[in-house]
CSV table of N, CA and C in Angstrom, one decimal:
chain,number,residue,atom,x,y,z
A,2,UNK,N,-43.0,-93.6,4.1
A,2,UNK,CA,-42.3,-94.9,4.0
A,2,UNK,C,-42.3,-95.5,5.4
A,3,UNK,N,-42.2,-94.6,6.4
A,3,UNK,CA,-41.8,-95.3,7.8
A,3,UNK,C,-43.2,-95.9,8.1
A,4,UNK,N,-44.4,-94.7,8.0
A,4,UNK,CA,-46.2,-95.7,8.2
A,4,UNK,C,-46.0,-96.6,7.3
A,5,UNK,N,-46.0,-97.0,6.3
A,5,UNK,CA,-46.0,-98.1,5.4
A,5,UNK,C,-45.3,-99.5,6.2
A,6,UNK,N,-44.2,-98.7,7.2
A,6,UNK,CA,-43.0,-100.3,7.3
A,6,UNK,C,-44.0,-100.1,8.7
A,7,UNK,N,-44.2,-99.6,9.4
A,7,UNK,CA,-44.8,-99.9,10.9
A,7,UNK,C,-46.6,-100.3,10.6
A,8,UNK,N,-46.8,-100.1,9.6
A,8,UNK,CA,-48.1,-100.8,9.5
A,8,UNK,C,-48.3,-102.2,9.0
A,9,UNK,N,-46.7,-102.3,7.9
A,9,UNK,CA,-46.7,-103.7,7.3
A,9,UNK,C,-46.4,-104.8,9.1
A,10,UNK,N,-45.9,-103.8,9.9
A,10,UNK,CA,-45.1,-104.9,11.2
A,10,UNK,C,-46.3,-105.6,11.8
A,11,UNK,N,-47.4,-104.5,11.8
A,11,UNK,CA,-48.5,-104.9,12.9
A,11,UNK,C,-49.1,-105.6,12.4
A,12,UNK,N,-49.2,-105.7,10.8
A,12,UNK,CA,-50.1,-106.6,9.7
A,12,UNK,C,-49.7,-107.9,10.6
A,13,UNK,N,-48.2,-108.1,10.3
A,13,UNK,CA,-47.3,-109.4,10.1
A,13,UNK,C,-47.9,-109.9,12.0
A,14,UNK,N,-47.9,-108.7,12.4
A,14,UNK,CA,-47.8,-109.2,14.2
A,14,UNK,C,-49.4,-110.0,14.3
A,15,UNK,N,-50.6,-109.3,13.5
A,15,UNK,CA,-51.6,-109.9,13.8
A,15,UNK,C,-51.9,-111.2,13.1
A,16,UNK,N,-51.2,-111.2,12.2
A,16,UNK,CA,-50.9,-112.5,11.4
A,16,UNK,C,-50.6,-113.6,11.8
A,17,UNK,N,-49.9,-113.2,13.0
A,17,UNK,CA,-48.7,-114.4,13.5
A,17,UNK,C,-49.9,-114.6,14.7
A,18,UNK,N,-50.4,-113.1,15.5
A,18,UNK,CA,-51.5,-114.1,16.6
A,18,UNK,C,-52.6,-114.8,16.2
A,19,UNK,N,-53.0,-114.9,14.6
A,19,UNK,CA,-54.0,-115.2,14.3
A,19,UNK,C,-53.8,-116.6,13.9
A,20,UNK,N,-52.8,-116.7,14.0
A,20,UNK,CA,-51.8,-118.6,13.6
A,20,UNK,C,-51.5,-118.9,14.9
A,21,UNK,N,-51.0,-118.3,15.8
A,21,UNK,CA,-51.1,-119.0,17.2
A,21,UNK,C,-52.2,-118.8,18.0
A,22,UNK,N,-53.1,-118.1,17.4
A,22,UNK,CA,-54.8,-118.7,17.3
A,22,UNK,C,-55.3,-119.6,17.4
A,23,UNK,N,-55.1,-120.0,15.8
A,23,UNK,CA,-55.6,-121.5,15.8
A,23,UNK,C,-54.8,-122.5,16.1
A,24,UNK,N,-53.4,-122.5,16.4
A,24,UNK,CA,-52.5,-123.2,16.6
A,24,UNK,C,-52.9,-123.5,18.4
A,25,UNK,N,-53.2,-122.8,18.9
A,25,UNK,CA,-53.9,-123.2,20.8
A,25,UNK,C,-55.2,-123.4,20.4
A,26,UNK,N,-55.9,-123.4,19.9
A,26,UNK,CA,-57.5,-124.1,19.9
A,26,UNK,C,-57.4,-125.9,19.3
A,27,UNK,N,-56.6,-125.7,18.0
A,27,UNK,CA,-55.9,-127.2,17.7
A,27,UNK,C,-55.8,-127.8,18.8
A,28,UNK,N,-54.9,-127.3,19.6
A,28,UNK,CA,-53.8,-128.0,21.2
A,28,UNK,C,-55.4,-128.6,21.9
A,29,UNK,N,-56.2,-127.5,22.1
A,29,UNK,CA,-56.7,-127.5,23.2
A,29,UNK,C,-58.1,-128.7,22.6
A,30,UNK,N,-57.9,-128.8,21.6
A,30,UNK,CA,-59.0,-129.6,21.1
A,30,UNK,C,-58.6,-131.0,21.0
A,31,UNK,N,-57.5,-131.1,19.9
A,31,UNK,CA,-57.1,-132.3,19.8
A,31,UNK,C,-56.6,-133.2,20.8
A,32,UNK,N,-56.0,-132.8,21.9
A,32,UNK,CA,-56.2,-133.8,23.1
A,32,UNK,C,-56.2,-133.2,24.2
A,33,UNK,N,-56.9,-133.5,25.4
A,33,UNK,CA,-57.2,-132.9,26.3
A,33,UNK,C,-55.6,-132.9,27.2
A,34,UNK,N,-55.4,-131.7,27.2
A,34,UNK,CA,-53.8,-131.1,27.4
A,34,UNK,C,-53.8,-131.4,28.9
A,35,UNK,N,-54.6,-131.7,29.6
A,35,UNK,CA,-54.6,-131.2,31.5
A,35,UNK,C,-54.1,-133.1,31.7
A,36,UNK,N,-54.8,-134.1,30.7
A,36,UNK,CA,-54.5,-135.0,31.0
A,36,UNK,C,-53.3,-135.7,30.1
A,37,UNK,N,-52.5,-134.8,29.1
A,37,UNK,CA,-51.6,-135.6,28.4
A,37,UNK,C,-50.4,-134.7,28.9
A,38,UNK,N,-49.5,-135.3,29.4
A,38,UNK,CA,-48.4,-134.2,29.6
A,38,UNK,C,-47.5,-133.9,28.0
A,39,UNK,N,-47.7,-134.0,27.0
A,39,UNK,CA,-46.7,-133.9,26.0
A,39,UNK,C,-47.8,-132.9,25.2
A,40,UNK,N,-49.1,-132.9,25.4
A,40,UNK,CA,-50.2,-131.9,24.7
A,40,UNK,C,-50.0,-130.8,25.5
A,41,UNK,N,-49.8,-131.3,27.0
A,41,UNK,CA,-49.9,-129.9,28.3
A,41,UNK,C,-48.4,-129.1,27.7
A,42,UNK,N,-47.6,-129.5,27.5
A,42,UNK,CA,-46.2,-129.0,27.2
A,42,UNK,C,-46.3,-128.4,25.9
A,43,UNK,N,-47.3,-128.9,24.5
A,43,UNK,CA,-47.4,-128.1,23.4
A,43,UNK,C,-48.3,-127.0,23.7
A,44,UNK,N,-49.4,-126.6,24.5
A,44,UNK,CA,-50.1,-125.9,24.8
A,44,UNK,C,-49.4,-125.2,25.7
A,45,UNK,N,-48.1,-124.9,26.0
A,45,UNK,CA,-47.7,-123.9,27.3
A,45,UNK,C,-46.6,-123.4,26.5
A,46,UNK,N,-46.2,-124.0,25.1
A,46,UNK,CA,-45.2,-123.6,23.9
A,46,UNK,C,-46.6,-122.7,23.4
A,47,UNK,N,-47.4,-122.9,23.3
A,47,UNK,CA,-48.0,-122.1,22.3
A,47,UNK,C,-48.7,-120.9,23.0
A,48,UNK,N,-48.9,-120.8,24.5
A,48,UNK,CA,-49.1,-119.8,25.6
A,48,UNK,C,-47.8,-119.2,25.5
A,49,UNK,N,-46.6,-119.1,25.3
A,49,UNK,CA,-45.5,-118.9,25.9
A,49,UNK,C,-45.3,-118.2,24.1
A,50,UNK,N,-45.5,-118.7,23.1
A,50,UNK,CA,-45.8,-117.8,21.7
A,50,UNK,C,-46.3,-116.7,21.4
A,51,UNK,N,-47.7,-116.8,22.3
A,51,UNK,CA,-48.5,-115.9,22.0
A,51,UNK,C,-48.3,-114.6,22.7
A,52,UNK,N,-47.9,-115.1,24.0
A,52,UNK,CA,-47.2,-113.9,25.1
A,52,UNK,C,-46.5,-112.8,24.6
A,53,UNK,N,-45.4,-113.8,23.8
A,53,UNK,CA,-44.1,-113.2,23.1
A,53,UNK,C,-44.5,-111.7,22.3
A,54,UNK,N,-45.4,-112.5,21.7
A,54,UNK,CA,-46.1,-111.3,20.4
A,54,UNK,C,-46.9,-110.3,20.9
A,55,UNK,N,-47.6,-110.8,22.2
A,55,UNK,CA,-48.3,-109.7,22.6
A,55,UNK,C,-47.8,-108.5,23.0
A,56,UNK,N,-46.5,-109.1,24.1
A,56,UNK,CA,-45.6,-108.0,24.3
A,56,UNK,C,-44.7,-107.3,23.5
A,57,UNK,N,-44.4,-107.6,22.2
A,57,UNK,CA,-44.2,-107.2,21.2
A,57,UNK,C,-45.1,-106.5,20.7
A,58,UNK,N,-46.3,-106.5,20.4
A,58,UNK,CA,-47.3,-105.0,20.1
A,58,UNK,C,-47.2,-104.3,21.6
A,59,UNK,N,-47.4,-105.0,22.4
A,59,UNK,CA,-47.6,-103.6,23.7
A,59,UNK,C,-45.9,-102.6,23.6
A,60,UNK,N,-45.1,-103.7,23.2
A,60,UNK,CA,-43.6,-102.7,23.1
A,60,UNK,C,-43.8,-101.2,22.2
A,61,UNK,N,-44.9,-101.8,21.1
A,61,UNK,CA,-44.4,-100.7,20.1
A,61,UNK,C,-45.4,-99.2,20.7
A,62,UNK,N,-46.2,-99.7,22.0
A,62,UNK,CA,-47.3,-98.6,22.1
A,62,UNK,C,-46.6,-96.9,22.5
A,63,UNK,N,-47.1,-96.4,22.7
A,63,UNK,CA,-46.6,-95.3,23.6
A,63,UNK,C,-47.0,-95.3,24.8
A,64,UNK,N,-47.9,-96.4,25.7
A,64,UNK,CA,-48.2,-96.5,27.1
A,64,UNK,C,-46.9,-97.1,27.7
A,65,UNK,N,-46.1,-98.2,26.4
A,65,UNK,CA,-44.9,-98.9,27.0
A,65,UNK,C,-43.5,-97.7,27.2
A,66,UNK,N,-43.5,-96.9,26.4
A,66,UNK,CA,-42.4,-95.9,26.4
A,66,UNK,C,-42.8,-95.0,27.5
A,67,UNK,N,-43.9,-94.7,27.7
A,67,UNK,CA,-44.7,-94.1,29.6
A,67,UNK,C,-43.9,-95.1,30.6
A,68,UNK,N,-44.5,-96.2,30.1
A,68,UNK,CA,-44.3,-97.1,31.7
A,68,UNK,C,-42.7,-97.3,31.9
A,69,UNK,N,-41.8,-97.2,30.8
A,69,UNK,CA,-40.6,-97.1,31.3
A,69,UNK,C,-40.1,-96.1,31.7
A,70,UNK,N,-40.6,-94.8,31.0
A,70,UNK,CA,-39.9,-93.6,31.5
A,70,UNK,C,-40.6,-93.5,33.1
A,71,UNK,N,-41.6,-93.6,33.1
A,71,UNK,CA,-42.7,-92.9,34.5
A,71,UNK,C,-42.2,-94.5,35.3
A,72,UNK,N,-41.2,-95.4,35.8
A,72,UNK,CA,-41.3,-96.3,36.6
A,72,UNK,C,-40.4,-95.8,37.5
A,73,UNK,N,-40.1,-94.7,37.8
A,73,UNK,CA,-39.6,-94.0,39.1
A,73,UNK,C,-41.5,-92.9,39.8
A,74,UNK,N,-42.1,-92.5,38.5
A,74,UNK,CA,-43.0,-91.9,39.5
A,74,UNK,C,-44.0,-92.9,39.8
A,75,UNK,N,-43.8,-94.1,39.0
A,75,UNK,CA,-45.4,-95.5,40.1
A,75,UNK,C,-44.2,-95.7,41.1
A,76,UNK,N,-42.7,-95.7,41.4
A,76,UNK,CA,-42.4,-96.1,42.6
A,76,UNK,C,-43.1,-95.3,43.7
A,77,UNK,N,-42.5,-93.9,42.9
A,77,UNK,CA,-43.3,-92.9,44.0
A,77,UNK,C,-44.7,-92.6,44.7
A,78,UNK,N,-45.6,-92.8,43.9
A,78,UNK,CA,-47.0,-92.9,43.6
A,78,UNK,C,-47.4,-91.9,42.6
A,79,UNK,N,-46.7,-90.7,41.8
A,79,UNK,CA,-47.1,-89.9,41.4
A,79,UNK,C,-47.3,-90.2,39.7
A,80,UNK,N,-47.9,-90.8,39.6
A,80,UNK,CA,-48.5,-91.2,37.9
A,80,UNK,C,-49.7,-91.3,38.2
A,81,UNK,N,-50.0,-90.0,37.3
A,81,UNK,CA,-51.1,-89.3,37.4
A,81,UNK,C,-52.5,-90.4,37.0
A,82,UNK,N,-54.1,-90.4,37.4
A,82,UNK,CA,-55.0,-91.4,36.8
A,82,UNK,C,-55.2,-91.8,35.1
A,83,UNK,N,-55.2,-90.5,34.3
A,83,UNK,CA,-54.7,-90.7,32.8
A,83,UNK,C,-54.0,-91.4,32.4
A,84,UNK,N,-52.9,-91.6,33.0
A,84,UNK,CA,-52.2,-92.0,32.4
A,84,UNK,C,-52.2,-94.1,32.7
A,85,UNK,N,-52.6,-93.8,34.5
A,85,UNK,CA,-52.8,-95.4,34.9
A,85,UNK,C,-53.8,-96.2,33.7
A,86,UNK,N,-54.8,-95.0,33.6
A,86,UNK,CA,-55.7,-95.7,32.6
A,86,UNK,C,-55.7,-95.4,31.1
A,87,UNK,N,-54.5,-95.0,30.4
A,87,UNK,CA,-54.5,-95.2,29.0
A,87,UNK,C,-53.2,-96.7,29.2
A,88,UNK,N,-52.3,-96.7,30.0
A,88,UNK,CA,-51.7,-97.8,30.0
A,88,UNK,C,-52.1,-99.3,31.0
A,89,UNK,N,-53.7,-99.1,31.6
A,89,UNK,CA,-54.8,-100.4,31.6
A,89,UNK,C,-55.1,-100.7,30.3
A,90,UNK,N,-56.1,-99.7,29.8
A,90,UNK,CA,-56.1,-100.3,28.4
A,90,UNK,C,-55.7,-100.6,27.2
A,91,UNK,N,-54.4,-99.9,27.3
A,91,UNK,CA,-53.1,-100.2,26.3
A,91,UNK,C,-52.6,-102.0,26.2
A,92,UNK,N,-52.9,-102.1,28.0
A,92,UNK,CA,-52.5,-103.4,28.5
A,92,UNK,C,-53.5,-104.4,27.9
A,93,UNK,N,-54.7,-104.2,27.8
A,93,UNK,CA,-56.0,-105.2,27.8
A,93,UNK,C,-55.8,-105.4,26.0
A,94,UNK,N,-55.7,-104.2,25.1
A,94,UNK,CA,-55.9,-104.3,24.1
A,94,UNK,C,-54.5,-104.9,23.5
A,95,UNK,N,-53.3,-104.6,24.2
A,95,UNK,CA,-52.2,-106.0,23.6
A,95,UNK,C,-52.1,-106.8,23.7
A,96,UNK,N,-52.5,-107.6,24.9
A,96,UNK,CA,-52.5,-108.8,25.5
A,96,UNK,C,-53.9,-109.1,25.5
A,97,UNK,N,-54.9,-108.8,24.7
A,97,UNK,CA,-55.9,-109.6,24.3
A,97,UNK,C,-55.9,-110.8,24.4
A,98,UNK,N,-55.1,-112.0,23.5
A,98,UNK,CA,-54.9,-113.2,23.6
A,98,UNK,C,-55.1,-113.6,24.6
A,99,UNK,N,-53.4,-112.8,25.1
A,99,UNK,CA,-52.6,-113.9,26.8
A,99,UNK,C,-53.8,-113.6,27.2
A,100,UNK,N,-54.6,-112.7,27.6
A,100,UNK,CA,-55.5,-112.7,28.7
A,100,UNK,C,-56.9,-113.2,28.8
A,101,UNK,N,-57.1,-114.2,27.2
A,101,UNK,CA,-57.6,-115.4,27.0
A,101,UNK,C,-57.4,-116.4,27.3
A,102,UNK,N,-55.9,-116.7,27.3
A,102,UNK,CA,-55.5,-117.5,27.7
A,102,UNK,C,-55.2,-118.2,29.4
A,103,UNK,N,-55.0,-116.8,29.9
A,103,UNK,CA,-55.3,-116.7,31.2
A,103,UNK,C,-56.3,-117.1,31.9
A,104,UNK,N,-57.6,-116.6,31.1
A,104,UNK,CA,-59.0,-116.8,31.6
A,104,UNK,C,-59.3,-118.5,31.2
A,105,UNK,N,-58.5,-119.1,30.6
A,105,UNK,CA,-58.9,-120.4,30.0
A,105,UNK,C,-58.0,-121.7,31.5
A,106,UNK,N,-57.0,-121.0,31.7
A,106,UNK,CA,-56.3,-121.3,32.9
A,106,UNK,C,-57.0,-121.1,34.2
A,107,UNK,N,-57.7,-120.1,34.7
A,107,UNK,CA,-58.2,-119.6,35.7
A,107,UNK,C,-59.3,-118.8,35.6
A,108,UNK,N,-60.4,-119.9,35.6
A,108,UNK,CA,-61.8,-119.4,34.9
A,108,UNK,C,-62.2,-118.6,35.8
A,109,UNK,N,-62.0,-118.3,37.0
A,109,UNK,CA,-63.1,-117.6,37.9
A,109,UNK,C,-62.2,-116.3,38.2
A,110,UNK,N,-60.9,-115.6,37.4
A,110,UNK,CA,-60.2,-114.5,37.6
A,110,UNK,C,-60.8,-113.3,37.4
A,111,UNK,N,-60.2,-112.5,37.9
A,111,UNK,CA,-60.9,-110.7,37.9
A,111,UNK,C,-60.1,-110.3,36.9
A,112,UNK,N,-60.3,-109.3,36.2
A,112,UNK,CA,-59.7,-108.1,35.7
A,112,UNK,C,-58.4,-107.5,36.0
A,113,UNK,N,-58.4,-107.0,37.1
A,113,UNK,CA,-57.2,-107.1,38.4
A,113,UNK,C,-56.0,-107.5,38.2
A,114,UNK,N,-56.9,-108.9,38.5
A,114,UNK,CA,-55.9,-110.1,38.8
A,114,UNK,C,-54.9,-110.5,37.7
A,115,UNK,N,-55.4,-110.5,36.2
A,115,UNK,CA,-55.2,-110.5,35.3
A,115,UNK,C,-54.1,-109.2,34.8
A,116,UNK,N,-54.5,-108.1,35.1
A,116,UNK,CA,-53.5,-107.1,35.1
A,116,UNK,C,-52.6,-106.9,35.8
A,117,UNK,N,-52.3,-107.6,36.9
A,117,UNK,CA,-51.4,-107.9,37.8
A,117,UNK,C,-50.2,-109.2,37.7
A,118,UNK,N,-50.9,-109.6,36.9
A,118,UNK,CA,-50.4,-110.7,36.1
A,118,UNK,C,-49.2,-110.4,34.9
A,119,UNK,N,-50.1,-109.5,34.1
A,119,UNK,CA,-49.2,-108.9,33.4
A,119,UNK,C,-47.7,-108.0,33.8
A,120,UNK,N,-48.6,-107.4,34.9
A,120,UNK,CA,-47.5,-106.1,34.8
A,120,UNK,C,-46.3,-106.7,35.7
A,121,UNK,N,-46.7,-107.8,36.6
A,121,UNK,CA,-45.3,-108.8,36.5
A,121,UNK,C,-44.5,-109.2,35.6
A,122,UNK,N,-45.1,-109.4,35.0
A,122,UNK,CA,-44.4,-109.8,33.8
A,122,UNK,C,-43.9,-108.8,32.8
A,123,UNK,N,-44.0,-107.6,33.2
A,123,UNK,CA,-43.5,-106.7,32.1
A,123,UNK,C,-42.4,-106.2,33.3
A,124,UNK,N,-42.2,-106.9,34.6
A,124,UNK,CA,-41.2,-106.5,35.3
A,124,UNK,C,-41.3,-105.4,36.3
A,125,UNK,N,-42.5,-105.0,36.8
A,125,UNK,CA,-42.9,-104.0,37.6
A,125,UNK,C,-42.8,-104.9,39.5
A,126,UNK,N,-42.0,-104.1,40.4
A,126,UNK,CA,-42.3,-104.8,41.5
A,126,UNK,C,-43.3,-104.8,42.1
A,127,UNK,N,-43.6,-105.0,43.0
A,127,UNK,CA,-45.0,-105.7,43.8
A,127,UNK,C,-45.6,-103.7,44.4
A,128,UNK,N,-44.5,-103.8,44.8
A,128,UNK,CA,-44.3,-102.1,45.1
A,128,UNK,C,-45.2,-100.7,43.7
A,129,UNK,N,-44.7,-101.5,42.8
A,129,UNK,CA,-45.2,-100.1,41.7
A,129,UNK,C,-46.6,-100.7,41.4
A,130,UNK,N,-46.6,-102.0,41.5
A,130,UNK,CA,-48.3,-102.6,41.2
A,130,UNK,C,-49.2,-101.9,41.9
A,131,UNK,N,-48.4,-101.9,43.8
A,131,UNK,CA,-49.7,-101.7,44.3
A,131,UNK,C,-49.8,-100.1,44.2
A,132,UNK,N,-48.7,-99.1,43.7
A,132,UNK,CA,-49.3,-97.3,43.4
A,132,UNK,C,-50.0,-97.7,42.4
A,133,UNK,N,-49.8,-98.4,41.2
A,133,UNK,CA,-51.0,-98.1,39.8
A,133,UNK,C,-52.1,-98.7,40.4
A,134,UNK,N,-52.4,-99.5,41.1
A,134,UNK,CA,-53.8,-99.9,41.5
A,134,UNK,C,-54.2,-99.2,42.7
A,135,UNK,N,-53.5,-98.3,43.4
A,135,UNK,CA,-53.9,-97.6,44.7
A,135,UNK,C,-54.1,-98.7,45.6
A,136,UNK,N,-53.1,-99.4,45.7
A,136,UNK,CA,-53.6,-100.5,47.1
A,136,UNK,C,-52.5,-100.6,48.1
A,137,UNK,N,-52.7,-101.1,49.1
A,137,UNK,CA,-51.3,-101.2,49.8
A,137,UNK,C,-50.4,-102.4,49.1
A,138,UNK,N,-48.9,-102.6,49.5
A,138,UNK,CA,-48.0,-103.5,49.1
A,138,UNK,C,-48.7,-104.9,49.7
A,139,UNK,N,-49.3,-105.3,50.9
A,139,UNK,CA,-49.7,-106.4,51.5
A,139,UNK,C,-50.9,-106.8,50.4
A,140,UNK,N,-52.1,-106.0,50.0
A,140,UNK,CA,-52.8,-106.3,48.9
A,140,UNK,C,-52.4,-106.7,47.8
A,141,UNK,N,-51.6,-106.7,47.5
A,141,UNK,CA,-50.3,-106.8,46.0
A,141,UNK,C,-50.3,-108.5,46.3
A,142,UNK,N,-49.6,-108.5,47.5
A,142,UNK,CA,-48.7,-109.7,48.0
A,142,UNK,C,-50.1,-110.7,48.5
A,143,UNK,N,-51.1,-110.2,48.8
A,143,UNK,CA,-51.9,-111.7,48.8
A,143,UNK,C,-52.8,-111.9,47.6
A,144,UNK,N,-53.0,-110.7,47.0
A,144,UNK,CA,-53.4,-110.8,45.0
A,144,UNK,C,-53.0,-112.2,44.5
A,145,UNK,N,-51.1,-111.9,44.4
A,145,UNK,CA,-50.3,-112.7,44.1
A,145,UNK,C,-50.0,-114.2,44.6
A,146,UNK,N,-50.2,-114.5,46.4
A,146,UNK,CA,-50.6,-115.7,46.6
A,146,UNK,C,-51.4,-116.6,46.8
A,147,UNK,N,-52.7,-115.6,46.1
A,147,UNK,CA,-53.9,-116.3,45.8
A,147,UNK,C,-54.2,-116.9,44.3
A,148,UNK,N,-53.7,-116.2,43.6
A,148,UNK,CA,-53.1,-116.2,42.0
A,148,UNK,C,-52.4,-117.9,41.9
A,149,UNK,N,-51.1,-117.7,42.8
A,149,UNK,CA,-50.3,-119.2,43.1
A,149,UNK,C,-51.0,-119.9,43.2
A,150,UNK,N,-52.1,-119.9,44.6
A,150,UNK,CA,-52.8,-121.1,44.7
A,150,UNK,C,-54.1,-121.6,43.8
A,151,UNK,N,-54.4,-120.8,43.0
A,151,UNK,CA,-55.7,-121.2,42.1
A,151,UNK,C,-54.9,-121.4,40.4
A,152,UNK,N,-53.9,-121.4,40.4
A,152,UNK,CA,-53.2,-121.2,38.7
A,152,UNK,C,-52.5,-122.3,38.7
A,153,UNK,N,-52.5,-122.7,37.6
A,153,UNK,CA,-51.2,-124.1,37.4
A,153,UNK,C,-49.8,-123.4,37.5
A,154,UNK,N,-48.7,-124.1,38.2
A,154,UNK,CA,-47.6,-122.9,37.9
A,154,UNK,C,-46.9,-123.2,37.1
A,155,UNK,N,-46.8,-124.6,36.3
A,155,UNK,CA,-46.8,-124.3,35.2
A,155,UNK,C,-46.9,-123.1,34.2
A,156,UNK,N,-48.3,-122.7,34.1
A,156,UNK,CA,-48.8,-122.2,33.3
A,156,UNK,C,-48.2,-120.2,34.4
A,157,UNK,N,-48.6,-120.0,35.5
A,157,UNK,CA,-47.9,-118.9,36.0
A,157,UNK,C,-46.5,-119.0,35.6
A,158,UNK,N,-45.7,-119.6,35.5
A,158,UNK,CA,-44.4,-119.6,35.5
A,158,UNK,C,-44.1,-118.9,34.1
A,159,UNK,N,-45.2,-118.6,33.2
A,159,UNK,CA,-44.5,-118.1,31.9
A,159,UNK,C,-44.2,-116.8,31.8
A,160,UNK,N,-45.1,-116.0,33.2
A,160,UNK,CA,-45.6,-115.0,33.2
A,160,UNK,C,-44.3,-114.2,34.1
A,161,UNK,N,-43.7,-115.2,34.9
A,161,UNK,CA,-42.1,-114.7,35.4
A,161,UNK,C,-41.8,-113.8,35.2
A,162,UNK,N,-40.5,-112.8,35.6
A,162,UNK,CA,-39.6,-112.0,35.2
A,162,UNK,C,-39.1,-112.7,34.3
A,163,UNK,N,-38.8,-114.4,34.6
A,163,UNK,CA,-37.5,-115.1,33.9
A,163,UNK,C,-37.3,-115.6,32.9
A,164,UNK,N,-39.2,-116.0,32.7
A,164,UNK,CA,-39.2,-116.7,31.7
A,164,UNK,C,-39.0,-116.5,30.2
């Protein structure tokens, strides 16, 4: 009974990204969003939708129940490479969408950048970014203000702690 109710959820979850699918291609088609501010505003409602749900599948994974238990050992640096990389791809394969959506915002983005994007937004400091990427904190912090200057912030702003 429990597979049956966690499999009907995921049905319902891809259901819903597959309506705020077409619901951002609509946006992005029927008027050009960059030049209508009331299309740009339904297109960052419908970014700001999609997010929702993505991190809603990435909640239900087991890399999300890692990343909160294990967020004392990325302070530390000791989270081991298995694990950084079953919860990279955990990350890519939930946020599929968002990180379409991303790439539709900031055409010339890395991989990286994009994952760095995220894991702000799932609340990680600049500090645990840079142990799971093995970089220093200063690499983190110009990632991020090169991110600012090439992204609408607008459109970064969804990706907040706050939003």
């Amino acid at each position: 009974k429990r597979i049956m109710e966690k499999q009907s959820q995921l049905l319902h979850q891809e259901e819903e990204i597959r309506k705020s699918s077409i619901q951002v291609l609509q946006a992005r088609v029927s008027e050009l969003s960059v030049y209508n501010a009331e299309a740009r505003l339904t297109l960052l409602e419908l970014y700001k939708k999609r997010l929702i749900i993505c991190r809603n599948r990435f909640s239900n994974t087991d890399s999300f129940y890692k990343l909160l238990s294990f967020k004392q050992e990325i302070e530390s640096g000791k989270m081991n490479k298995k694990d950084k990389d079953e919860l990279f791809e955990q990350l890519k394969l939930s946020y599929a969408e968002s990180m379409l959506d991303i790439v539709a915002e900031i055409p010339d983005i890395k991989e990286k950048e994009i994952l760095t994007i995220l894991l702000r937004h799932l609340d990680l400091s600049s500090n645990q970014i840079a142990n799971l990427f093995s970089i220093t904190l200063v690499a983190v912090k110009q990632r991020i203000a090169r991110l600012s200057q090439r992204a609408p912030s607008d459109f970064l702003n969804l990706f907040s702690r706050h939003a």
